[in-house]
Amino acid sequence: MCGIVGYIGKRDVAPLLLEGLQRLEYRGYDSAGIVITSPKASGLKMVKAKGRVRDLEAKVPKRFAGTTGIAHTRWATHGAPSDENAHPHLDAEGKVAVVHNGIIDNATELRAKLVADGVEFLSETDTEVLVHLVARSQAVTLEEKVREALRHVEGTYGVAVMHADFSDRIVVARNGSPVVLGIGEKEMFVASDIAALVSHTRQIVTLEDGEMATLKADDFRTYTTEGSRTTATPTTVEWEAESYDMGGHDTYMHKEISEQADAVDRVLRGRIDDRFSTVHLGGLNLDAREARGIRRVKILGCGTSYHAGMIGAQLIEELARIPADAEPASEFRYRNPVVDPDTLYVAVSQSGETYDVLAAVQELKRKGARVLGVVNVVGSAIAREADGGMYVHAGPEVCVVSTKCFTNTVVAFALLALHLGRIRDLSVSDGKRLIEGLRKLPAQIAEILKTEDEIKKIAEEYAGAQSMMFIGRVRGYPVALEASLKLKEISYIHAEAYPASELKHGPLALIEPALPTVAIVPDDELLEKNRAALEEIKARSGRILAVAHREQEKADHTIVVPKNETELDPILMGIPLQLLAYHTALAMGRDIDKPRNLAKSVTVE
Ligand code: M6R
């Protein structure tokens, strides 16, 4: 989605902001812009460009000096991608500049009023109303002007404002869209994502919804949109700046797939308790008595996180014998769900900022539910909003499509299921068996990654397909769903995922030589049933790629993955299919890290 980066200090601001924008490129965007000033300058200088950050960089004049500035990458919501619609937006006098993430819901109404008052709009964006509201405010200070403007606004925002008459400061505000302050030595940074800050400082303050801040070179203060001071406690970011670099890989996706053995090692580290054959999850804030009182578990997430949640629900039901299911958070929040006090709600999100998930959490909290977060980004909105939870410790995931976070989230769910299971009826020997299985995962992942060349060859064969079918049964079904999503997202090949058991109920009609099927065929209690599905496909001359624990004779190709404990098999079976999607997209010449129309974190509805 959109990205914000800002700086105030003594350094030359333009290169610094452009570097920050590059670090936000992964969020997906269509245009970018920058506005700068300095204490001695007579006004604001702005450059905007449709396209990538390099297009903006090419337009920035050689003499573009300043020490204060804000910049933005836009992901179009109101108005097509264009130079005019790119942020920052300026008022008619060119004194006020605003960059904004989020959506102003009453923009049409506000625009009509402003137009009736003679204001001329230069863009089609919702953001521009905010600029004019700030510019027209009669308040004395910039803080009051922004506060007054925001009072008219309904919707979500992460916003940064500069004013030529107040060139010693940047004023920022947050409501529903992340704003993070970075504290430096006699300099301050602001961004919508810590990715843009970590190469300069690891001391950060995350604004809460309804909070504003004034940034000056040597100081900052935070306060509510009503004006009362708030306490900002800086925290230290644990991720190194280098974790955001490509590290010798051609794409972030490849880097992140390759990191999975280490990432899984991290999610396990320090959590296993061999003495009681269980795991410690201190952050859950759920004691044994409370855990025993849970009647149901409901997992909420979107996209890949939802798929991880589906596997999580199966693990919880299987190991802890608590009825559990997963639902897209985007649907849940709109259907007026019955909220049950004995249900444990679990919100899953890599970014911790996905608006649909956050809104579901807020609605649940409002109704008195207990909500846990399973999140990757430390200190993110969902992590802070939840009553407790666990971090998945995958490290920064830059590629728009999620890979290592999916794997780590599923492992995190295995830990949660084991923890709940051992508090309830899971035996010591089963606990021990699963712990042994978990410990094997990093080495088994490394083994799978070694088969990349073989997977690449298969992918090149499938690269021309118009459409592909993915099937799996029970534990294999969410793996099929996730694999088909991965393929669609980066190769743009149409893909369907079905429970293998549903084939006969309709999708079998699609099977023909031109529609390859990817089948998840674990060595579990459903092996023979899965094999029967392969027979049915073969009888219709369908091509089959099986992901299995041993060669499948009905399949044209089998990717053999190492066997683990049956409950943990889905963790490993998804990994070769990430590589399949990757190499298919690569063979088709796709822009893998920046798939069309998609953004890394979806902070709008
Ligand atoms: O940050 P989140 O995990 O909440 O994001 C949820 C989805 O938007 C995300 O998983 C999306 O489906 C990715 N593009 C998957 O590759």
Short mmCIF file of C-alpha atoms in Angstrom, two decimals, residues 15-406:
data_model
loop_
_atom_site.label_atom_id
_atom_site.label_comp_id
_atom_site.label_asym_id
_atom_site.label_seq_id
_atom_site.Cartn_x
_atom_site.Cartn_y
_atom_site.Cartn_z
CA PRO A 15 18.84 11.33 -0.96
CA LEU A 16 17.80 10.16 2.47
CA LEU A 17 14.10 10.23 1.61
CA LEU A 18 14.66 8.56 -1.76
CA GLU A 19 16.52 5.75 -0.02
CA GLY A 20 13.64 5.46 2.45
CA LEU A 21 11.15 5.26 -0.44
CA GLN A 22 13.22 2.50 -2.03
CA ARG A 23 12.97 0.54 1.19
CA LEU A 24 9.20 0.91 1.01
CA GLU A 25 9.01 -0.17 -2.64
CA TYR A 26 8.12 -3.68 -1.56
CA ARG A 27 4.77 -2.52 -0.25
CA GLY A 28 3.58 -2.06 -3.84
CA TYR A 29 2.86 1.36 -5.37
CA ASP A 30 2.28 3.23 -8.60
CA SER A 31 3.70 6.74 -8.10
CA ALA A 32 5.91 8.63 -5.70
CA GLY A 33 6.73 12.16 -4.61
CA ILE A 34 8.88 14.25 -2.31
CA VAL A 35 8.66 17.73 -0.81
CA ILE A 36 11.50 19.45 1.03
CA THR A 37 12.47 22.67 2.76
CA SER A 38 15.06 23.98 5.20
CA PRO A 39 15.06 26.63 7.93
CA LYS A 40 16.63 29.15 5.54
CA ALA A 41 14.50 28.29 2.48
CA SER A 42 11.71 30.57 1.37
CA GLY A 43 9.21 27.81 0.63
CA LEU A 44 8.60 24.18 -0.27
CA LYS A 45 10.14 22.36 -3.24
CA MET A 46 8.27 19.38 -4.63
CA VAL A 47 8.78 16.68 -7.28
CA LYS A 48 6.31 13.90 -8.15
CA ALA A 49 6.33 11.10 -10.70
CA LYS A 50 4.11 8.29 -11.86
CA GLY A 51 5.93 4.95 -11.74
CA ARG A 52 8.76 3.71 -9.59
CA VAL A 53 11.10 5.49 -7.19
CA ARG A 54 13.76 5.51 -9.93
CA ASP A 55 11.37 7.57 -12.09
CA LEU A 56 11.05 10.08 -9.26
CA GLU A 57 14.80 10.08 -8.70
CA ALA A 58 15.35 10.87 -12.38
CA LYS A 59 13.11 13.94 -12.07
CA VAL A 60 14.75 15.36 -8.93
CA PRO A 61 16.88 18.36 -10.01
CA LYS A 62 20.62 18.43 -9.19
CA ARG A 63 20.11 21.43 -6.91
CA PHE A 64 17.45 20.19 -4.56
CA ALA A 65 18.89 20.98 -1.16
CA GLY A 66 16.97 20.89 2.08
CA THR A 67 17.12 19.46 5.58
CA THR A 68 13.41 18.75 6.21
CA GLY A 69 11.14 16.71 3.99
CA ILE A 70 8.36 14.21 3.55
CA ALA A 71 7.95 11.67 0.77
CA HIS A 72 5.39 9.11 -0.31
CA THR A 73 4.78 6.06 -2.46
CA ARG A 74 1.14 5.85 -3.57
CA TRP A 75 -1.10 2.84 -4.24
CA ALA A 76 -4.08 4.32 -6.05
CA THR A 77 -7.50 4.29 -4.40
CA HIS A 78 -9.05 7.64 -5.47
CA GLY A 79 -7.94 8.54 -8.99
CA ALA A 80 -5.63 6.72 -11.39
CA PRO A 81 -1.86 6.62 -10.94
CA SER A 82 -0.53 9.94 -12.33
CA ASP A 83 1.87 12.77 -11.48
CA GLU A 84 -1.09 14.89 -10.32
CA ASN A 85 -2.53 12.23 -8.04
CA ALA A 86 0.85 11.33 -6.55
CA HIS A 87 1.52 12.68 -3.04
CA PRO A 88 2.58 15.10 -1.57
CA HIS A 89 -0.33 17.45 -2.24
CA LEU A 90 0.03 21.21 -1.86
CA ASP A 91 -2.50 23.98 -1.23
CA ALA A 92 -2.97 26.77 -3.79
CA GLU A 93 -0.24 28.95 -2.21
CA GLY A 94 2.19 26.05 -2.07
CA LYS A 95 2.68 26.48 1.66
CA VAL A 96 1.09 23.30 3.06
CA ALA A 97 2.22 19.81 2.00
CA VAL A 98 0.53 16.58 3.03
CA VAL A 99 1.31 12.90 2.50
CA HIS A 100 -1.36 10.46 3.55
CA ASN A 101 -1.92 6.72 3.86
CA GLY A 102 -5.45 5.41 4.36
CA ILE A 103 -8.81 6.52 3.01
CA ILE A 104 -10.86 9.61 3.85
CA ASP A 105 -14.40 8.23 3.73
CA ASN A 106 -16.18 11.62 3.59
CA ALA A 107 -13.80 13.09 0.98
CA THR A 108 -16.56 13.59 -1.62
CA GLU A 109 -18.67 15.59 0.79
CA LEU A 110 -15.71 17.65 2.03
CA ARG A 111 -14.54 18.29 -1.52
CA ALA A 112 -18.00 19.55 -2.55
CA LYS A 113 -18.02 22.01 0.37
CA LEU A 114 -14.52 23.24 -0.41
CA VAL A 115 -15.30 23.62 -4.12
CA ALA A 116 -18.43 25.61 -3.21
CA ASP A 117 -16.12 27.88 -1.19
CA GLY A 118 -13.97 28.45 -4.26
CA VAL A 119 -11.16 25.97 -3.66
CA GLU A 120 -9.62 24.62 -6.83
CA PHE A 121 -8.56 20.96 -6.71
CA LEU A 122 -5.56 19.75 -8.67
CA SER A 123 -5.97 16.00 -8.12
CA GLU A 124 -8.70 13.39 -7.84
CA THR A 125 -7.41 12.15 -4.49
CA ASP A 126 -9.23 12.05 -1.18
CA THR A 127 -6.05 13.37 0.46
CA GLU A 128 -6.21 16.77 -1.18
CA VAL A 129 -9.19 17.81 0.98
CA LEU A 130 -6.92 17.54 4.01
CA VAL A 131 -4.38 19.94 2.50
CA HIS A 132 -7.02 22.59 1.90
CA LEU A 133 -8.53 22.10 5.34
CA VAL A 134 -5.12 22.67 6.95
CA ALA A 135 -4.41 25.66 4.71
CA ARG A 136 -7.77 27.31 5.47
CA SER A 137 -7.56 26.81 9.23
CA GLN A 138 -7.32 30.07 11.15
CA ALA A 139 -5.58 28.33 14.08
CA VAL A 140 -2.26 29.80 15.17
CA THR A 141 0.02 26.77 15.37
CA LEU A 142 0.57 24.04 12.80
CA GLU A 143 -0.49 21.46 15.39
CA GLU A 144 -3.83 23.21 15.87
CA LYS A 145 -4.34 23.61 12.14
CA VAL A 146 -3.81 19.87 11.59
CA ARG A 147 -5.97 18.98 14.58
CA GLU A 148 -8.77 21.21 13.31
CA ALA A 149 -8.54 19.70 9.80
CA LEU A 150 -8.62 16.16 11.16
CA ARG A 151 -11.77 16.95 13.11
CA HIS A 152 -13.64 17.20 9.77
CA VAL A 153 -12.25 13.94 8.48
CA GLU A 154 -13.88 10.51 8.74
CA GLY A 155 -11.81 7.50 7.76
CA THR A 156 -8.30 6.21 8.25
CA TYR A 157 -5.05 8.05 8.07
CA GLY A 158 -1.38 8.01 8.69
CA VAL A 159 -0.48 11.55 7.77
CA ALA A 160 2.55 13.85 7.72
CA VAL A 161 2.23 17.60 7.24
CA MET A 162 4.77 20.34 6.48
CA HIS A 163 4.11 24.07 6.35
CA ALA A 164 6.41 26.71 4.84
CA ASP A 165 5.65 29.07 7.75
CA PHE A 166 6.61 26.37 10.29
CA SER A 167 9.71 24.96 8.66
CA ASP A 168 11.18 23.82 12.00
CA ARG A 169 8.73 20.94 12.32
CA ILE A 170 6.76 18.09 10.78
CA VAL A 171 3.38 17.25 12.30
CA VAL A 172 2.13 13.67 12.00
CA ALA A 173 -1.04 11.87 13.04
CA ARG A 174 -2.33 8.32 13.08
CA ASN A 175 -5.76 6.77 12.85
CA GLY A 176 -5.83 3.25 11.45
CA SER A 177 -2.67 3.56 9.33
CA PRO A 178 0.78 2.97 10.87
CA VAL A 179 3.05 5.87 11.80
CA VAL A 180 6.44 5.14 13.37
CA LEU A 181 8.86 7.79 14.65
CA GLY A 182 12.60 7.14 14.48
CA ILE A 183 14.82 8.87 17.00
CA GLY A 184 18.31 9.88 15.87
CA GLU A 185 21.12 12.14 17.15
CA LYS A 186 19.74 15.65 16.69
CA GLU A 187 17.51 14.34 13.92
CA MET A 188 14.09 12.70 13.72
CA PHE A 189 12.57 10.35 11.19
CA VAL A 190 9.03 9.29 10.50
CA ALA A 191 7.75 6.42 8.36
CA SER A 192 4.80 4.16 7.86
CA ASP A 193 7.06 1.12 8.16
CA ILE A 194 10.23 0.52 10.16
CA ALA A 195 11.84 -0.79 6.95
CA ALA A 196 12.41 2.84 5.96
CA LEU A 197 14.08 3.69 9.28
CA VAL A 198 16.32 0.82 10.32
CA SER A 199 19.35 1.91 8.30
CA HIS A 200 19.38 5.17 10.34
CA THR A 201 18.07 4.34 13.77
CA ARG A 202 16.66 1.41 15.70
CA GLN A 203 15.10 3.56 18.41
CA ILE A 204 11.46 3.92 17.51
CA VAL A 205 8.14 5.11 18.87
CA THR A 206 4.95 3.70 17.35
CA LEU A 207 2.01 6.10 17.44
CA GLU A 208 -1.34 4.80 18.64
CA ASP A 209 -4.59 5.52 16.84
CA GLY A 210 -5.79 8.99 17.82
CA GLU A 211 -2.24 10.15 18.53
CA MET A 212 -0.29 12.98 16.89
CA ALA A 213 3.35 14.04 17.13
CA THR A 214 5.46 17.09 16.44
CA LEU A 215 8.94 16.31 15.15
CA LYS A 216 11.72 18.84 15.41
CA ALA A 217 15.41 18.20 14.71
CA ASP A 218 16.36 17.85 18.35
CA ASP A 219 13.14 16.82 20.00
CA PHE A 220 9.67 15.36 19.56
CA ARG A 221 6.46 15.24 21.52
CA THR A 222 3.33 13.16 21.24
CA TYR A 223 -0.23 14.09 22.15
CA THR A 224 -3.78 13.04 21.39
CA THR A 225 -5.82 14.56 18.60
CA GLU A 226 -7.58 16.40 21.42
CA GLY A 227 -4.27 17.96 22.46
CA SER A 228 -3.42 16.18 25.75
CA ARG A 229 0.20 15.07 26.07
CA THR A 230 0.91 11.31 25.84
CA THR A 231 3.92 9.33 27.02
CA ALA A 232 6.04 7.96 24.23
CA THR A 233 8.30 5.12 25.29
CA PRO A 234 10.95 4.37 22.65
CA THR A 235 11.65 0.71 21.87
CA THR A 236 14.57 -0.87 20.06
CA VAL A 237 13.91 -2.64 16.78
CA GLU A 238 15.42 -6.13 16.84
CA TRP A 239 15.78 -6.56 13.07
CA GLU A 240 19.09 -5.49 11.50
CA ALA A 241 19.12 -3.14 8.49
CA GLU A 242 20.84 -5.92 6.46
CA SER A 243 17.81 -8.18 6.88
CA TYR A 244 16.06 -5.85 4.44
CA ASP A 245 18.74 -6.33 1.75
CA MET A 246 18.61 -8.92 -1.02
CA GLY A 247 21.76 -10.66 0.28
CA GLY A 248 23.02 -11.95 -3.08
CA HIS A 249 19.66 -13.34 -4.28
CA ASP A 250 17.98 -12.07 -7.45
CA THR A 251 14.68 -11.48 -5.70
CA TYR A 252 13.42 -11.07 -2.15
CA MET A 253 11.07 -13.99 -2.73
CA HIS A 254 13.99 -16.30 -3.44
CA LYS A 255 15.91 -14.95 -0.47
CA GLU A 256 12.94 -15.46 1.84
CA ILE A 257 12.19 -18.99 0.60
CA SER A 258 15.85 -19.85 1.17
CA GLU A 259 15.82 -18.48 4.73
CA GLN A 260 13.15 -20.84 5.99
CA ALA A 261 15.33 -23.35 7.81
CA ASP A 262 16.82 -20.56 9.94
CA ALA A 263 13.47 -18.84 10.33
CA VAL A 264 11.86 -22.03 11.69
CA ASP A 265 14.78 -22.51 14.02
CA ARG A 266 14.04 -19.01 15.40
CA VAL A 267 10.36 -19.63 16.05
CA LEU A 268 11.26 -22.76 18.04
CA ARG A 269 14.18 -21.24 19.94
CA GLY A 270 13.71 -20.99 23.69
CA ARG A 271 10.17 -22.31 23.58
CA ILE A 272 10.56 -26.08 23.94
CA ASP A 273 10.19 -27.59 27.40
CA ASP A 274 11.56 -31.16 27.28
CA ARG A 275 10.85 -31.79 30.94
CA PHE A 276 7.08 -31.64 30.46
CA SER A 277 7.07 -32.41 26.72
CA THR A 278 5.40 -29.11 25.99
CA VAL A 279 6.28 -25.57 24.93
CA HIS A 280 6.45 -22.27 26.81
CA LEU A 281 4.45 -19.46 25.30
CA GLY A 282 4.72 -16.76 27.93
CA GLY A 283 3.16 -14.04 25.81
CA LEU A 284 -0.22 -15.76 25.58
CA ASN A 285 -1.31 -14.32 28.94
CA LEU A 286 -3.47 -17.39 29.37
CA ASP A 287 -3.05 -19.57 32.46
CA ALA A 288 -3.72 -23.31 32.54
CA ARG A 289 -7.15 -22.91 34.12
CA GLU A 290 -8.19 -20.40 31.45
CA ALA A 291 -6.77 -22.63 28.71
CA ARG A 292 -8.85 -25.54 29.98
CA GLY A 293 -11.96 -23.37 29.88
CA ILE A 294 -11.71 -22.70 26.13
CA ARG A 295 -14.63 -24.31 24.29
CA ARG A 296 -13.78 -23.22 20.75
CA VAL A 297 -10.97 -21.58 18.84
CA LYS A 298 -11.71 -19.21 15.98
CA ILE A 299 -8.79 -18.11 13.82
CA LEU A 300 -9.02 -14.96 11.69
CA GLY A 301 -6.63 -13.81 8.98
CA CYS A 302 -6.49 -12.82 5.32
CA GLY A 303 -4.85 -14.38 2.26
CA THR A 304 -1.85 -16.47 3.15
CA SER A 305 -2.32 -15.84 6.87
CA TYR A 306 -5.83 -17.23 6.59
CA HIS A 307 -4.43 -20.38 4.97
CA ALA A 308 -1.88 -20.68 7.79
CA GLY A 309 -4.80 -20.26 10.19
CA MET A 310 -6.66 -23.14 8.49
CA ILE A 311 -3.73 -25.44 9.19
CA GLY A 312 -3.57 -23.97 12.70
CA ALA A 313 -7.21 -24.82 13.32
CA GLN A 314 -6.64 -28.41 12.22
CA LEU A 315 -3.61 -28.69 14.51
CA ILE A 316 -5.51 -27.30 17.49
CA GLU A 317 -8.46 -29.59 16.89
CA GLU A 318 -6.22 -32.61 16.39
CA LEU A 319 -3.77 -32.04 19.25
CA ALA A 320 -5.84 -30.16 21.82
CA ARG A 321 -9.23 -31.63 20.86
CA ILE A 322 -10.82 -28.19 20.93
CA PRO A 323 -13.23 -27.49 18.06
CA ALA A 324 -11.43 -24.94 15.89
CA ASP A 325 -11.90 -23.27 12.57
CA ALA A 326 -10.46 -20.43 10.52
CA GLU A 327 -12.33 -17.72 8.64
CA PRO A 328 -11.20 -14.81 6.48
CA ALA A 329 -11.17 -11.80 8.81
CA SER A 330 -12.48 -9.71 5.92
CA GLU A 331 -15.72 -11.75 5.93
CA PHE A 332 -16.02 -12.26 9.67
CA ARG A 333 -16.14 -8.57 10.49
CA TYR A 334 -19.07 -7.93 8.16
CA ARG A 335 -21.38 -10.75 9.19
CA ASN A 336 -22.31 -9.72 12.72
CA PRO A 337 -20.86 -12.91 14.21
CA VAL A 338 -22.00 -14.38 17.50
CA VAL A 339 -19.17 -13.64 19.92
CA ASP A 340 -18.92 -16.32 22.54
CA PRO A 341 -17.06 -15.69 25.83
CA ASP A 342 -15.71 -19.28 25.88
CA THR A 343 -14.18 -18.97 22.43
CA LEU A 344 -10.53 -18.08 22.04
CA TYR A 345 -10.09 -15.79 19.03
CA VAL A 346 -6.74 -15.77 17.27
CA ALA A 347 -5.84 -13.02 14.79
CA VAL A 348 -3.08 -13.96 12.33
CA SER A 349 -1.11 -11.42 10.36
CA GLN A 350 2.43 -11.16 9.06
CA SER A 351 2.42 -7.36 9.02
CA GLY A 352 0.18 -6.96 12.03
CA GLU A 353 -1.38 -4.03 10.18
CA THR A 354 -3.90 -5.62 7.80
CA TYR A 355 -6.95 -3.45 8.20
CA ASP A 356 -9.55 -6.21 7.90
CA VAL A 357 -7.83 -8.23 10.61
CA LEU A 358 -7.33 -5.22 12.86
CA ALA A 359 -10.97 -4.20 12.46
CA ALA A 360 -12.09 -7.75 13.35
CA VAL A 361 -9.88 -7.67 16.46
CA GLN A 362 -11.27 -4.29 17.51
CA GLU A 363 -14.84 -5.48 17.02
CA LEU A 364 -14.13 -8.62 19.07
CA LYS A 365 -12.47 -6.63 21.85
CA ARG A 366 -15.41 -4.22 21.92
CA LYS A 367 -17.67 -7.24 22.49
CA GLY A 368 -15.49 -8.50 25.34
CA ALA A 369 -13.80 -11.40 23.55
CA ARG A 370 -10.30 -12.64 24.36
CA VAL A 371 -8.09 -12.23 21.30
CA LEU A 372 -4.59 -13.57 20.75
CA GLY A 373 -2.32 -12.31 17.98
CA VAL A 374 -0.02 -14.51 15.89
CA VAL A 375 2.06 -11.83 14.24
CA ASN A 376 5.47 -11.32 12.66
CA VAL A 377 6.06 -7.57 13.05
CA VAL A 378 6.88 -6.75 16.65
CA GLY A 379 4.89 -3.86 18.08
CA SER A 380 2.49 -3.75 15.12
CA ALA A 381 -1.12 -2.64 15.58
CA ILE A 382 -2.60 -6.16 15.89
CA ALA A 383 0.14 -7.24 18.31
CA ARG A 384 -0.62 -4.22 20.49
CA GLU A 385 -4.38 -4.57 20.27
CA ALA A 386 -4.44 -8.28 21.19
CA ASP A 387 -4.69 -9.54 24.79
CA GLY A 388 -1.62 -11.68 24.24
CA GLY A 389 -0.08 -13.83 21.57
CA MET A 390 3.07 -15.02 19.96
CA TYR A 391 5.53 -13.57 17.50
CA VAL A 392 6.46 -15.86 14.63
CA HIS A 393 10.03 -14.49 14.38
CA ALA A 394 10.36 -14.99 10.63
CA GLY A 395 12.43 -11.79 10.28
CA PRO A 396 11.43 -9.04 7.85
CA GLU A 397 9.48 -10.30 4.85
CA VAL A 398 9.94 -7.85 2.00
CA CYS A 399 8.50 -9.66 -1.04
CA VAL A 400 4.81 -8.88 -1.55
CA VAL A 401 4.00 -12.57 -1.50
CA SER A 402 4.41 -14.32 1.77
CA THR A 403 6.56 -17.46 2.05
CA LYS A 404 8.70 -17.72 5.17
CA CYS A 405 6.02 -16.06 7.26
CA PHE A 406 3.50 -18.68 6.16
#
